[in-house]
């Protein structure tokens, strides 16, 4: 990782926090000095929204240990919002990207040459849910998928819910 914010937090008294910025110039290594012996946790996050966490224990004074924090993988989610039956792409549709039932991104489908297209970059790996709502027709749609590899491109088209007609007769004691 060429750049990241790294934080070490001691898990017991005096509960000190140490922050450092990881840069390519320091070969992706940061060193924290004056850390008290005992357990600690380290978190790291980069500008692309990737993050990682690891715990460890410093066994005694003057001892140095190496700790590796692995950041989550990210990928791209892209696709189109389509009308059912005709698969006609729809512009200006609001698309919400959810991960673990939490909205992590919002976009609007494009008009013009790439009509109906949307794209989300740097999406954390895991289960993905897309929800679309066309403000012109009130039609919504849902698509689900999973990102699992670094740099993966997940193509998910959101298909609008089909509409139909319901007809019937209201009766009272068997009479219309």
Short mmCIF file of C-alpha atoms in Angstrom, two decimals:
data_model
loop_
_atom_site.label_atom_id
_atom_site.label_comp_id
_atom_site.label_asym_id
_atom_site.label_seq_id
_atom_site.Cartn_x
_atom_site.Cartn_y
_atom_site.Cartn_z
CA UNK A 1 0.00 0.00 0.00
CA UNK A 2 1.53 3.31 -1.02
CA UNK A 3 -0.38 5.50 1.46
CA UNK A 4 -2.49 4.78 4.55
CA UNK A 5 -3.36 6.14 7.97
CA UNK A 6 -2.25 3.74 10.72
CA UNK A 7 -3.38 3.88 14.36
CA UNK A 8 -2.11 1.81 17.27
CA UNK A 9 -4.32 1.73 20.39
CA UNK A 10 -3.17 0.19 23.65
CA UNK A 11 -5.81 -2.11 25.19
CA UNK A 12 -4.89 -1.44 28.82
CA UNK A 13 -3.64 1.39 31.01
CA UNK A 14 -2.52 4.00 29.97
CA UNK A 15 -4.64 3.37 26.84
CA UNK A 16 -2.32 5.43 24.63
CA UNK A 17 -3.03 6.06 20.92
CA UNK A 18 -0.35 6.44 18.27
CA UNK A 19 -0.99 7.67 14.71
CA UNK A 20 1.28 7.51 11.69
CA UNK A 21 0.99 8.02 7.95
CA UNK A 22 2.34 5.22 5.83
CA UNK A 23 3.96 6.42 2.60
CA UNK A 24 5.83 4.86 -0.30
CA UNK A 25 8.98 6.69 0.89
CA UNK A 26 9.07 4.59 4.08
CA UNK A 27 8.52 1.35 2.09
CA UNK A 28 5.03 0.77 3.56
CA UNK A 29 6.43 0.41 7.09
CA UNK A 30 5.69 2.51 10.16
CA UNK A 31 7.32 2.16 13.56
CA UNK A 32 5.75 3.13 16.87
CA UNK A 33 8.06 3.76 19.82
CA UNK A 34 7.27 4.11 23.54
CA UNK A 35 4.43 1.57 23.34
CA UNK A 36 3.69 0.04 26.74
CA UNK A 37 3.88 -3.74 27.11
CA UNK A 38 0.58 -5.57 26.83
CA UNK A 39 -2.13 -5.96 24.24
CA UNK A 40 -2.89 -3.48 21.49
CA UNK A 41 -4.81 -3.15 18.25
CA UNK A 42 -3.74 -1.59 14.98
CA UNK A 43 -6.09 -0.23 12.33
CA UNK A 44 -5.14 1.00 8.88
CA UNK A 45 -7.17 2.70 6.15
CA UNK A 46 -6.30 4.15 2.78
CA UNK A 47 -7.82 6.83 0.55
CA UNK A 48 -9.75 4.18 -1.44
CA UNK A 49 -11.83 3.19 1.60
CA UNK A 50 -10.01 -0.06 2.22
CA UNK A 51 -9.24 -0.92 5.80
CA UNK A 52 -7.87 -3.58 8.10
CA UNK A 53 -7.47 -4.37 11.76
CA UNK A 54 -5.17 -6.66 13.74
CA UNK A 55 -4.47 -7.24 17.42
CA UNK A 56 -1.20 -8.15 19.09
CA UNK A 57 0.75 -8.20 22.30
CA UNK A 58 4.03 -6.55 23.18
CA UNK A 59 5.61 -9.07 25.59
CA UNK A 60 7.97 -6.74 27.42
CA UNK A 61 10.00 -3.52 27.44
CA UNK A 62 12.61 -3.03 24.73
CA UNK A 63 11.24 -5.83 22.54
CA UNK A 64 10.42 -5.16 18.90
CA UNK A 65 7.73 -7.11 17.06
CA UNK A 66 6.54 -7.05 13.46
CA UNK A 67 2.81 -6.77 12.77
CA UNK A 68 1.19 -6.99 9.33
CA UNK A 69 -2.20 -5.37 8.65
CA UNK A 70 -3.98 -6.61 5.54
CA UNK A 71 -6.46 -4.24 3.92
CA UNK A 72 -9.77 -5.46 2.55
CA UNK A 73 -10.07 -6.01 -1.17
CA UNK A 74 -12.17 -3.67 -3.30
CA UNK A 75 -13.74 -3.88 -6.71
CA UNK A 76 -16.11 -2.13 -9.09
CA UNK A 77 -19.89 -2.56 -9.39
CA UNK A 78 -21.43 -1.41 -12.66
CA UNK A 79 -24.44 -2.03 -14.83
CA UNK A 80 -27.67 -0.53 -16.15
CA UNK A 81 -31.23 0.09 -14.98
CA UNK A 82 -33.56 -1.63 -17.47
CA UNK A 83 -37.30 -1.76 -18.12
CA UNK A 84 -38.77 -5.27 -18.01
CA UNK A 85 -39.73 -7.00 -21.26
CA UNK A 86 -37.92 -4.58 -23.58
CA UNK A 87 -34.66 -4.23 -21.60
CA UNK A 88 -34.73 -0.52 -22.48
CA UNK A 89 -32.15 1.41 -20.40
CA UNK A 90 -33.56 4.25 -18.27
CA UNK A 91 -31.75 7.55 -17.53
CA UNK A 92 -31.87 9.56 -14.29
CA UNK A 93 -32.68 6.60 -12.03
CA UNK A 94 -31.47 6.84 -8.42
CA UNK A 95 -29.28 3.83 -7.56
CA UNK A 96 -28.31 2.98 -3.97
CA UNK A 97 -25.44 0.60 -3.16
CA UNK A 98 -25.81 -1.31 0.11
CA UNK A 99 -23.37 -3.53 1.97
CA UNK A 100 -24.42 -5.22 5.24
CA UNK A 101 -27.75 -3.33 5.05
CA UNK A 102 -25.92 0.00 5.09
CA UNK A 103 -25.93 2.49 2.21
CA UNK A 104 -22.31 2.96 1.10
CA UNK A 105 -22.93 4.75 -2.19
CA UNK A 106 -25.53 6.55 -4.30
CA UNK A 107 -25.53 7.43 -7.97
CA UNK A 108 -27.83 8.42 -10.83
CA UNK A 109 -27.93 6.53 -14.11
CA UNK A 110 -26.52 8.36 -17.10
CA UNK A 111 -28.28 9.83 -20.13
CA UNK A 112 -26.86 10.29 -23.61
CA UNK A 113 -24.53 7.69 -25.14
CA UNK A 114 -24.36 5.50 -21.99
CA UNK A 115 -28.05 5.85 -21.10
CA UNK A 116 -29.07 3.90 -18.02
CA UNK A 117 -25.50 3.12 -16.88
CA UNK A 118 -24.12 3.50 -13.36
CA UNK A 119 -20.75 2.66 -11.77
CA UNK A 120 -19.36 2.43 -8.22
CA UNK A 121 -15.58 2.29 -7.73
CA UNK A 122 -13.61 0.97 -4.70
CA UNK A 123 -16.49 -1.09 -3.30
CA UNK A 124 -15.40 -3.30 -0.35
CA UNK A 125 -15.60 -7.06 -0.93
CA UNK A 126 -18.69 -8.87 0.32
CA UNK A 127 -22.38 -9.13 -0.43
CA UNK A 128 -23.77 -6.26 -2.49
CA UNK A 129 -27.36 -5.07 -2.92
CA UNK A 130 -28.44 -2.43 -5.43
CA UNK A 131 -31.77 -0.63 -5.22
CA UNK A 132 -33.00 1.54 -8.08
CA UNK A 133 -35.97 3.90 -8.27
CA UNK A 134 -37.13 5.60 -11.47
CA UNK A 135 -38.68 8.95 -10.42
CA UNK A 136 -40.57 9.29 -13.72
CA UNK A 137 -42.52 6.03 -13.41
CA UNK A 138 -42.17 5.17 -9.73
CA UNK A 139 -40.82 1.76 -10.65
CA UNK A 140 -38.14 0.23 -8.51
CA UNK A 141 -35.81 -2.70 -8.90
CA UNK A 142 -33.26 -4.72 -6.95
CA UNK A 143 -30.11 -6.67 -7.87
CA UNK A 144 -27.73 -8.61 -5.63
CA UNK A 145 -24.23 -10.02 -6.05
CA UNK A 146 -20.90 -10.63 -4.35
CA UNK A 147 -17.46 -9.05 -4.77
CA UNK A 148 -14.66 -11.38 -3.71
CA UNK A 149 -11.38 -10.48 -5.47
CA UNK A 150 -9.20 -7.39 -5.66
CA UNK A 151 -10.02 -5.38 -8.80
CA UNK A 152 -13.02 -7.54 -9.68
CA UNK A 153 -15.70 -5.93 -11.84
CA UNK A 154 -19.19 -7.06 -10.85
CA UNK A 155 -21.73 -6.41 -13.63
CA UNK A 156 -25.24 -6.11 -12.18
CA UNK A 157 -28.18 -4.87 -14.21
CA UNK A 158 -31.15 -3.69 -12.15
CA UNK A 159 -34.43 -4.75 -13.75
CA UNK A 160 -37.45 -2.58 -12.95
CA UNK A 161 -40.43 -4.33 -11.43
CA UNK A 162 -43.02 -5.25 -14.04
CA UNK A 163 -46.49 -3.69 -13.78
CA UNK A 164 -49.77 -5.36 -14.61
CA UNK A 165 -53.51 -4.95 -14.24
CA UNK A 166 -55.73 -6.47 -11.57
CA UNK A 167 -59.42 -6.88 -12.35
CA UNK A 168 -62.23 -8.42 -10.39
CA UNK A 169 -65.78 -8.18 -9.20
CA UNK A 170 -66.90 -7.14 -5.74
CA UNK A 171 -69.69 -9.31 -4.45
CA UNK A 172 -72.07 -9.30 -1.52
CA UNK A 173 -73.69 -12.61 -0.66
CA UNK A 174 -72.70 -13.96 -4.09
CA UNK A 175 -74.19 -11.01 -6.03
CA UNK A 176 -72.15 -8.35 -7.83
#
